[in-house]
PDB file of C-alpha atoms in Angstrom:
ATOM      1  CA  ASP O 246      60.000 138.567  97.153  1.00 64.00           C
ATOM      2  CA  THR O 247      61.963 136.100  99.278  1.00 72.00           C
ATOM      3  CA  ALA O 248      61.550 136.910 102.966  1.00 93.00           C
ATOM      4  CA  VAL O 249      65.119 136.134 104.081  1.00 97.00           C
ATOM      5  CA  SER O 250      67.693 135.945 101.331  1.00 97.00           C
ATOM      6  CA  GLN O 251      71.334 134.963 101.590  1.00 97.00           C
ATOM      7  CA  THR O 252      74.122 135.265  99.069  1.00 96.00           C
ATOM      8  CA  PRO O 253      76.010 133.377  97.929  1.00 97.00           C
ATOM      9  CA  LYS O 254      74.238 130.039  98.171  1.00 96.00           C
ATOM     10  CA  TYR O 255      77.476 128.131  97.600  1.00 97.00           C
ATOM     11  CA  LEU O 256      81.008 129.186  98.411  1.00 96.00           C
ATOM     12  CA  VAL O 257      84.134 127.127  97.742  1.00 97.00           C
ATOM     13  CA  THR O 258      87.449 128.598  98.823  1.00 97.00           C
ATOM     14  CA  GLN O 259      90.951 127.803  99.989  1.00 97.00           C
ATOM     15  CA  MET O 260      92.206 127.744 103.558  1.00 97.00           C
ATOM     16  CA  GLY O 261      93.469 131.119 104.701  1.00 97.00           C
ATOM     17  CA  ASN O 262      91.173 133.144 102.469  1.00 97.00           C
ATOM     18  CA  ASP O 263      88.656 135.719 103.686  1.00 97.00           C
ATOM     19  CA  LYS O 264      85.024 135.517 102.615  1.00 97.00           C
ATOM     20  CA  SER O 265      81.678 137.191 103.315  1.00 97.00           C
ATOM     21  CA  ILE O 266      78.091 136.042 103.314  1.00 98.00           C
ATOM     22  CA  LYS O 267      75.307 138.567 103.004  1.00 97.00           C
ATOM     23  CA  CYS O 268      71.802 138.395 104.416  1.00 98.00           C
ATOM     24  CA  GLU O 269      68.788 140.594 103.866  1.00 97.00           C
ATOM     25  CA  GLN O 270      65.248 140.326 105.226  1.00 97.00           C
ATOM     26  CA  ASN O 271      62.223 142.192 103.900  1.00 96.00           C
ATOM     27  CA  LEU O 272      59.893 141.243 106.750  1.00 95.00           C
ATOM     28  CA  GLY O 273      60.487 144.368 108.797  1.00 93.00           C
ATOM     29  CA  HIS O 274      61.835 142.265 111.674  1.00 92.00           C
ATOM     30  CA  ASP O 275      63.957 143.775 114.404  1.00 90.00           C
ATOM     31  CA  THR O 276      66.158 140.809 115.224  1.00 91.00           C
ATOM     32  CA  MET O 277      68.487 138.823 112.974  1.00 93.00           C
ATOM     33  CA  TYR O 278      70.669 135.789 113.588  1.00 94.00           C
ATOM     34  CA  TRP O 279      73.441 133.688 112.180  1.00 95.00           C
ATOM     35  CA  TYR O 280      73.325 129.955 112.792  1.00 95.00           C
ATOM     36  CA  LYS O 281      75.888 127.343 111.787  1.00 96.00           C
ATOM     37  CA  GLN O 282      74.794 123.848 110.742  1.00 96.00           C
ATOM     38  CA  ASP O 283      77.576 121.293 110.682  1.00 94.00           C
ATOM     39  CA  SER O 284      77.859 118.085 108.699  1.00 93.00           C
ATOM     40  CA  LYS O 285      75.819 116.207 111.334  1.00 92.00           C
ATOM     41  CA  LYS O 286      73.035 118.776 110.943  1.00 93.00           C
ATOM     42  CA  PHE O 287      73.607 120.252 114.410  1.00 94.00           C
ATOM     43  CA  LEU O 288      72.426 123.849 114.552  1.00 94.00           C
ATOM     44  CA  LYS O 289      74.304 126.295 116.702  1.00 92.00           C
ATOM     45  CA  ILE O 290      73.639 129.991 117.174  1.00 91.00           C
ATOM     46  CA  MET O 291      76.559 132.260 116.433  1.00 93.00           C
ATOM     47  CA  PHE O 292      75.305 135.836 116.641  1.00 91.00           C
ATOM     48  CA  SER O 293      72.164 137.862 117.094  1.00 90.00           C
ATOM     49  CA  TYR O 294      71.505 141.513 116.372  1.00 90.00           C
ATOM     50  CA  ASN O 295      68.530 143.607 117.425  1.00 87.00           C
ATOM     51  CA  ASN O 296      68.135 146.901 115.586  1.00 85.00           C
ATOM     52  CA  LYS O 297      71.819 146.869 114.572  1.00 84.00           C
ATOM     53  CA  GLU O 298      72.973 146.145 118.115  1.00 87.00           C
ATOM     54  CA  LEU O 299      74.824 142.912 118.941  1.00 88.00           C
ATOM     55  CA  ILE O 300      72.898 141.029 121.633  1.00 85.00           C
ATOM     56  CA  ILE O 301      74.187 137.477 121.356  1.00 82.00           C
ATOM     57  CA  ASN O 302      77.765 136.518 120.688  1.00 82.00           C
ATOM     58  CA  GLU O 303      78.331 132.844 121.331  1.00 84.00           C
ATOM     59  CA  THR O 304      81.754 131.316 121.688  1.00 78.00           C
ATOM     60  CA  VAL O 305      82.787 131.949 118.130  1.00 87.00           C
ATOM     61  CA  PRO O 306      86.398 132.561 117.001  1.00 90.00           C
ATOM     62  CA  ASN O 307      87.068 136.232 116.464  1.00 91.00           C
ATOM     63  CA  ARG O 308      87.855 135.393 112.847  1.00 95.00           C
ATOM     64  CA  PHE O 309      84.071 135.641 112.460  1.00 95.00           C
ATOM     65  CA  SER O 310      82.793 139.192 112.425  1.00 94.00           C
ATOM     66  CA  PRO O 311      79.141 140.075 111.901  1.00 94.00           C
ATOM     67  CA  LYS O 312      78.104 143.471 110.638  1.00 93.00           C
ATOM     68  CA  SER O 313      74.622 144.972 110.592  1.00 93.00           C
ATOM     69  CA  PRO O 314      74.484 148.187 108.571  1.00 92.00           C
ATOM     70  CA  ASP O 315      70.741 148.457 109.204  1.00 92.00           C
ATOM     71  CA  LYS O 316      68.095 146.273 110.749  1.00 90.00           C
ATOM     72  CA  ALA O 317      67.275 144.607 107.429  1.00 95.00           C
ATOM     73  CA  HIS O 318      70.822 143.370 106.822  1.00 96.00           C
ATOM     74  CA  LEU O 319      73.213 141.147 108.716  1.00 96.00           C
ATOM     75  CA  ASN O 320      76.418 140.143 106.998  1.00 96.00           C
ATOM     76  CA  LEU O 321      79.020 137.644 108.149  1.00 97.00           C
ATOM     77  CA  HIS O 322      82.697 138.080 107.360  1.00 97.00           C
ATOM     78  CA  ILE O 323      85.149 135.267 108.002  1.00 96.00           C
ATOM     79  CA  ASN O 324      88.907 135.819 108.048  1.00 96.00           C
ATOM     80  CA  SER O 325      91.627 133.221 107.607  1.00 97.00           C
ATOM     81  CA  LEU O 326      89.269 130.395 106.763  1.00 97.00           C
ATOM     82  CA  GLU O 327      89.980 126.965 108.246  1.00 96.00           C
ATOM     83  CA  LEU O 328      88.843 123.494 107.226  1.00 96.00           C
ATOM     84  CA  GLY O 329      86.549 123.343 110.260  1.00 94.00           C
ATOM     85  CA  ASP O 330      84.624 126.355 109.033  1.00 96.00           C
ATOM     86  CA  SER O 331      83.061 124.205 106.326  1.00 97.00           C
ATOM     87  CA  ALA O 332      79.345 124.160 107.114  1.00 97.00           C
ATOM     88  CA  VAL O 333      76.011 125.587 106.065  1.00 97.00           C
ATOM     89  CA  TYR O 334      75.422 129.037 107.498  1.00 98.00           C
ATOM     90  CA  PHE O 335      71.835 130.130 108.014  1.00 97.00           C
ATOM     91  CA  CYS O 336      70.583 133.628 108.473  1.00 97.00           C
ATOM     92  CA  ALA O 337      67.271 134.084 110.277  1.00 96.00           C
ATOM     93  CA  SER O 338      65.069 136.886 111.506  1.00 94.00           C
ATOM     94  CA  ARG O 339      62.383 137.352 114.125  1.00 91.00           C
ATOM     95  CA  GLN O 340      60.053 140.188 115.006  1.00 85.00           C
ATOM     96  CA  GLY O 341      60.857 142.010 118.224  1.00 68.00           C
ATOM     97  CA  ASN O 342      63.297 141.181 120.940  1.00 61.00           C
ATOM     98  CA  PHE O 343      61.185 138.551 122.616  1.00 67.00           C
ATOM     99  CA  ASN O 344      61.427 134.824 122.744  1.00 75.00           C
ATOM    100  CA  THR O 345      57.905 134.005 121.601  1.00 83.00           C
ATOM    101  CA  GLY O 346      58.107 134.706 117.896  1.00 85.00           C
ATOM    102  CA  GLU O 347      59.134 132.143 115.333  1.00 90.00           C
ATOM    103  CA  LEU O 348      62.288 132.439 113.277  1.00 93.00           C
ATOM    104  CA  PHE O 349      62.231 132.870 109.534  1.00 95.00           C
ATOM    105  CA  PHE O 350      65.253 131.245 107.918  1.00 96.00           C
ATOM    106  CA  GLY O 351      67.081 131.870 104.715  1.00 97.00           C
ATOM    107  CA  GLU O 352      67.954 129.012 102.385  1.00 96.00           C
ATOM    108  CA  GLY O 353      71.482 128.723 103.703  1.00 97.00           C
ATOM    109  CA  SER O 354      74.971 129.361 102.376  1.00 97.00           C
ATOM    110  CA  ARG O 355      77.091 126.240 102.006  1.00 97.00           C
ATOM    111  CA  LEU O 356      80.736 127.051 102.672  1.00 97.00           C
ATOM    112  CA  THR O 357      83.394 124.538 101.646  1.00 97.00           C
ATOM    113  CA  VAL O 358      86.971 125.229 102.681  1.00 97.00           C
ATOM    114  CA  LEU O 359      89.615 123.213 100.797  1.00 96.00           C
TER     115      LEU O 359
ATOM    116  CA  ALA F 146      71.284 126.783 130.635  1.00 81.00           C
ATOM    117  CA  GLN F 147      68.488 125.592 128.387  1.00 88.00           C
ATOM    118  CA  SER F 148      68.618 122.408 126.351  1.00 92.00           C
ATOM    119  CA  VAL F 149      66.558 120.159 124.104  1.00 95.00           C
ATOM    120  CA  ALA F 150      66.819 116.419 123.609  1.00 97.00           C
ATOM    121  CA  GLN F 151      65.524 114.541 120.603  1.00 97.00           C
ATOM    122  CA  PRO F 152      66.246 110.944 121.538  1.00 97.00           C
ATOM    123  CA  GLU F 153      65.683 109.416 118.092  1.00 97.00           C
ATOM    124  CA  ASP F 154      68.034 110.112 115.206  1.00 96.00           C
ATOM    125  CA  GLN F 155      65.540 108.568 112.800  1.00 97.00           C
ATOM    126  CA  VAL F 156      61.891 107.597 112.832  1.00 98.00           C
ATOM    127  CA  ASN F 157      60.437 105.310 110.176  1.00 98.00           C
ATOM    128  CA  VAL F 158      56.695 105.219 109.550  1.00 98.00           C
ATOM    129  CA  ALA F 159      54.455 103.714 106.912  1.00 98.00           C
ATOM    130  CA  GLU F 160      52.309 106.144 104.957  1.00 97.00           C
ATOM    131  CA  GLY F 161      48.879 106.468 106.504  1.00 97.00           C
ATOM    132  CA  ASN F 162      50.077 105.509 109.974  1.00 98.00           C
ATOM    133  CA  PRO F 163      50.306 107.990 112.843  1.00 97.00           C
ATOM    134  CA  LEU F 164      53.720 109.449 113.575  1.00 97.00           C
ATOM    135  CA  THR F 165      55.362 110.799 116.705  1.00 98.00           C
ATOM    136  CA  VAL F 166      58.678 112.625 116.929  1.00 98.00           C
ATOM    137  CA  LYS F 167      59.861 113.000 120.515  1.00 98.00           C
ATOM    138  CA  CYS F 168      61.270 116.052 122.246  1.00 98.00           C
ATOM    139  CA  THR F 169      62.118 116.825 125.853  1.00 98.00           C
ATOM    140  CA  TYR F 170      63.450 120.095 127.159  1.00 96.00           C
ATOM    141  CA  SER F 171      65.171 121.705 130.112  1.00 94.00           C
ATOM    142  CA  VAL F 172      64.842 125.386 131.013  1.00 90.00           C
ATOM    143  CA  SER F 173      64.590 127.532 134.090  1.00 86.00           C
ATOM    144  CA  GLY F 174      61.268 129.304 134.001  1.00 86.00           C
ATOM    145  CA  ASN F 175      58.432 128.824 131.549  1.00 88.00           C
ATOM    146  CA  PRO F 176      59.425 127.291 128.229  1.00 91.00           C
ATOM    147  CA  TYR F 177      58.577 128.541 124.787  1.00 92.00           C
ATOM    148  CA  LEU F 178      58.658 125.514 122.488  1.00 95.00           C
ATOM    149  CA  PHE F 179      58.893 125.271 118.725  1.00 96.00           C
ATOM    150  CA  TRP F 180      59.016 122.690 115.956  1.00 98.00           C
ATOM    151  CA  TYR F 181      60.744 123.339 112.647  1.00 97.00           C
ATOM    152  CA  VAL F 182      61.111 121.176 109.547  1.00 97.00           C
ATOM    153  CA  GLN F 183      64.026 121.130 107.126  1.00 97.00           C
ATOM    154  CA  TYR F 184      63.778 119.623 103.657  1.00 95.00           C
ATOM    155  CA  PRO F 185      67.011 118.674 101.837  1.00 93.00           C
ATOM    156  CA  ASN F 186      69.133 121.677 100.863  1.00 90.00           C
ATOM    157  CA  ARG F 187      66.576 124.113 102.279  1.00 93.00           C
ATOM    158  CA  GLY F 188      66.299 126.409 105.257  1.00 94.00           C
ATOM    159  CA  LEU F 189      64.244 125.562 108.310  1.00 96.00           C
ATOM    160  CA  GLN F 190      60.512 126.214 108.199  1.00 96.00           C
ATOM    161  CA  PHE F 191      58.369 126.916 111.226  1.00 95.00           C
ATOM    162  CA  LEU F 192      55.676 124.302 111.974  1.00 97.00           C
ATOM    163  CA  LEU F 193      54.138 125.237 115.308  1.00 97.00           C
ATOM    164  CA  LYS F 194      54.830 126.655 118.745  1.00 95.00           C
ATOM    165  CA  TYR F 195      53.666 126.547 122.337  1.00 95.00           C
ATOM    166  CA  ILE F 196      53.846 129.757 124.327  1.00 92.00           C
ATOM    167  CA  THR F 197      50.978 129.518 126.798  1.00 90.00           C
ATOM    168  CA  GLY F 198      47.401 128.260 127.038  1.00 91.00           C
ATOM    169  CA  ASP F 199      46.061 125.034 125.553  1.00 93.00           C
ATOM    170  CA  ASN F 200      48.582 122.215 125.833  1.00 95.00           C
ATOM    171  CA  LEU F 201      47.662 120.870 122.393  1.00 96.00           C
ATOM    172  CA  VAL F 202      48.830 123.121 119.607  1.00 97.00           C
ATOM    173  CA  LYS F 203      48.066 122.681 115.947  1.00 96.00           C
ATOM    174  CA  GLY F 204      50.336 123.758 113.170  1.00 95.00           C
ATOM    175  CA  SER F 205      51.061 123.545 109.479  1.00 92.00           C
ATOM    176  CA  TYR F 206      50.525 120.496 107.254  1.00 93.00           C
ATOM    177  CA  GLY F 207      48.302 118.708 109.799  1.00 96.00           C
ATOM    178  CA  PHE F 208      50.963 118.516 112.506  1.00 97.00           C
ATOM    179  CA  GLU F 209      50.225 119.012 116.167  1.00 98.00           C
ATOM    180  CA  ALA F 210      52.201 118.854 119.387  1.00 98.00           C
ATOM    181  CA  GLU F 211      51.324 118.365 123.024  1.00 96.00           C
ATOM    182  CA  PHE F 212      53.018 120.285 125.800  1.00 97.00           C
ATOM    183  CA  ASN F 213      53.443 118.180 128.930  1.00 97.00           C
ATOM    184  CA  LYS F 214      54.905 120.196 131.772  1.00 95.00           C
ATOM    185  CA  SER F 215      55.294 117.315 134.217  1.00 95.00           C
ATOM    186  CA  GLN F 216      57.243 115.263 131.685  1.00 97.00           C
ATOM    187  CA  THR F 217      58.968 118.329 130.196  1.00 97.00           C
ATOM    188  CA  SER F 218      58.030 117.060 126.760  1.00 98.00           C
ATOM    189  CA  PHE F 219      56.727 118.518 123.525  1.00 98.00           C
ATOM    190  CA  HIS F 220      56.234 115.616 121.136  1.00 98.00           C
ATOM    191  CA  LEU F 221      55.279 116.265 117.514  1.00 98.00           C
ATOM    192  CA  LYS F 222      52.428 114.196 116.107  1.00 98.00           C
ATOM    193  CA  LYS F 223      50.433 113.652 112.978  1.00 98.00           C
ATOM    194  CA  PRO F 224      47.474 111.281 112.683  1.00 97.00           C
ATOM    195  CA  SER F 225      48.288 110.064 109.179  1.00 97.00           C
ATOM    196  CA  ALA F 226      51.781 110.359 107.716  1.00 97.00           C
ATOM    197  CA  LEU F 227      52.498 111.235 104.087  1.00 97.00           C
ATOM    198  CA  VAL F 228      55.588 110.380 102.071  1.00 97.00           C
ATOM    199  CA  SER F 229      56.019 114.123 101.578  1.00 96.00           C
ATOM    200  CA  ASP F 230      56.447 114.518 105.361  1.00 97.00           C
ATOM    201  CA  SER F 231      59.862 112.871 105.052  1.00 97.00           C
ATOM    202  CA  ALA F 232      62.316 115.509 106.286  1.00 97.00           C
ATOM    203  CA  LEU F 233      64.508 116.538 109.209  1.00 97.00           C
ATOM    204  CA  TYR F 234      62.558 117.831 112.219  1.00 98.00           C
ATOM    205  CA  PHE F 235      63.973 120.100 114.896  1.00 98.00           C
ATOM    206  CA  CYS F 236      62.547 120.874 118.306  1.00 98.00           C
ATOM    207  CA  ALA F 237      63.664 124.147 119.900  1.00 95.00           C
ATOM    208  CA  VAL F 238      63.246 125.969 123.194  1.00 93.00           C
ATOM    209  CA  SER F 239      63.636 129.458 124.551  1.00 88.00           C
ATOM    210  CA  SER F 240      62.491 131.238 127.680  1.00 82.00           C
ATOM    211  CA  LEU F 241      62.558 134.652 129.281  1.00 75.00           C
ATOM    212  CA  THR F 242      65.292 133.426 131.596  1.00 70.00           C
ATOM    213  CA  GLY F 243      67.094 131.280 129.055  1.00 58.00           C
ATOM    214  CA  GLY F 244      69.873 133.465 127.739  1.00 56.00           C
ATOM    215  CA  GLY F 245      67.782 136.285 126.417  1.00 58.00           C
ATOM    216  CA  ASN F 246      66.958 136.050 122.783  1.00 65.00           C
ATOM    217  CA  LYS F 247      68.440 132.626 122.191  1.00 81.00           C
ATOM    218  CA  LEU F 248      66.572 129.723 120.622  1.00 88.00           C
ATOM    219  CA  THR F 249      68.271 126.423 121.357  1.00 91.00           C
ATOM    220  CA  PHE F 250      67.722 123.581 118.923  1.00 94.00           C
ATOM    221  CA  GLY F 251      67.740 119.837 119.430  1.00 96.00           C
ATOM    222  CA  THR F 252      69.917 117.573 117.319  1.00 96.00           C
ATOM    223  CA  GLY F 253      67.147 116.821 114.850  1.00 97.00           C
ATOM    224  CA  THR F 254      65.165 113.695 113.970  1.00 98.00           C
ATOM    225  CA  GLN F 255      65.078 112.364 110.447  1.00 97.00           C
ATOM    226  CA  LEU F 256      61.557 111.256 109.580  1.00 98.00           C
ATOM    227  CA  LYS F 257      61.202 108.720 106.805  1.00 98.00           C
ATOM    228  CA  VAL F 258      57.713 107.886 105.596  1.00 97.00           C
ATOM    229  CA  GLU F 259      57.538 104.875 103.313  1.00 96.00           C
ATOM    230  CA  LEU F 260      54.827 103.577 101.028  1.00 92.00           C
TER     231      LEU F 260
END
């Protein structure tokens, strides 16, 4: 009964490969996010969806493509992986489309590109 | 653009002593301020938030934070630190005028509580 679950938790792959990370939330929230945490622990927003609609798209290479089949799921597909993509990717959700609610985070997916 | 500064990379405190983790922010409009904690190899967990009203907000695990509009600060405090409080703490800010639905995080402060 995990609130925000991500799979896989660990991902090790070669440069140039394509990989996906899946995220599901069972909180009934309307808004979901992808954040990237680098090796220095800096957190940066990548994307946000509200009810399956993209509302935030930060300056992220177009090799990264989010997909939200329904409001409970937000997946992240990465094409042509590069060394610099190695990071921990966090999915999060929040109720509504307002700025006052807190985020609920998943446990993270650690991506290592060799 | 909105931003958050956490001026200390690390804060060391003896168990039982009070702790403070500093945060200052910059937004246009009224700020919505948050503190999150991250334990090793875990996701971030919400601690507390300030939206409006009383400047002193209380949160989980005995933590509290004081909103100071004139100093644009939102420092996290706890009267008596525990070793189990050792973790990475993030301050974050959003606002109605701050890029829509975006929550901007500070760079994090590592809290180390020693016996």
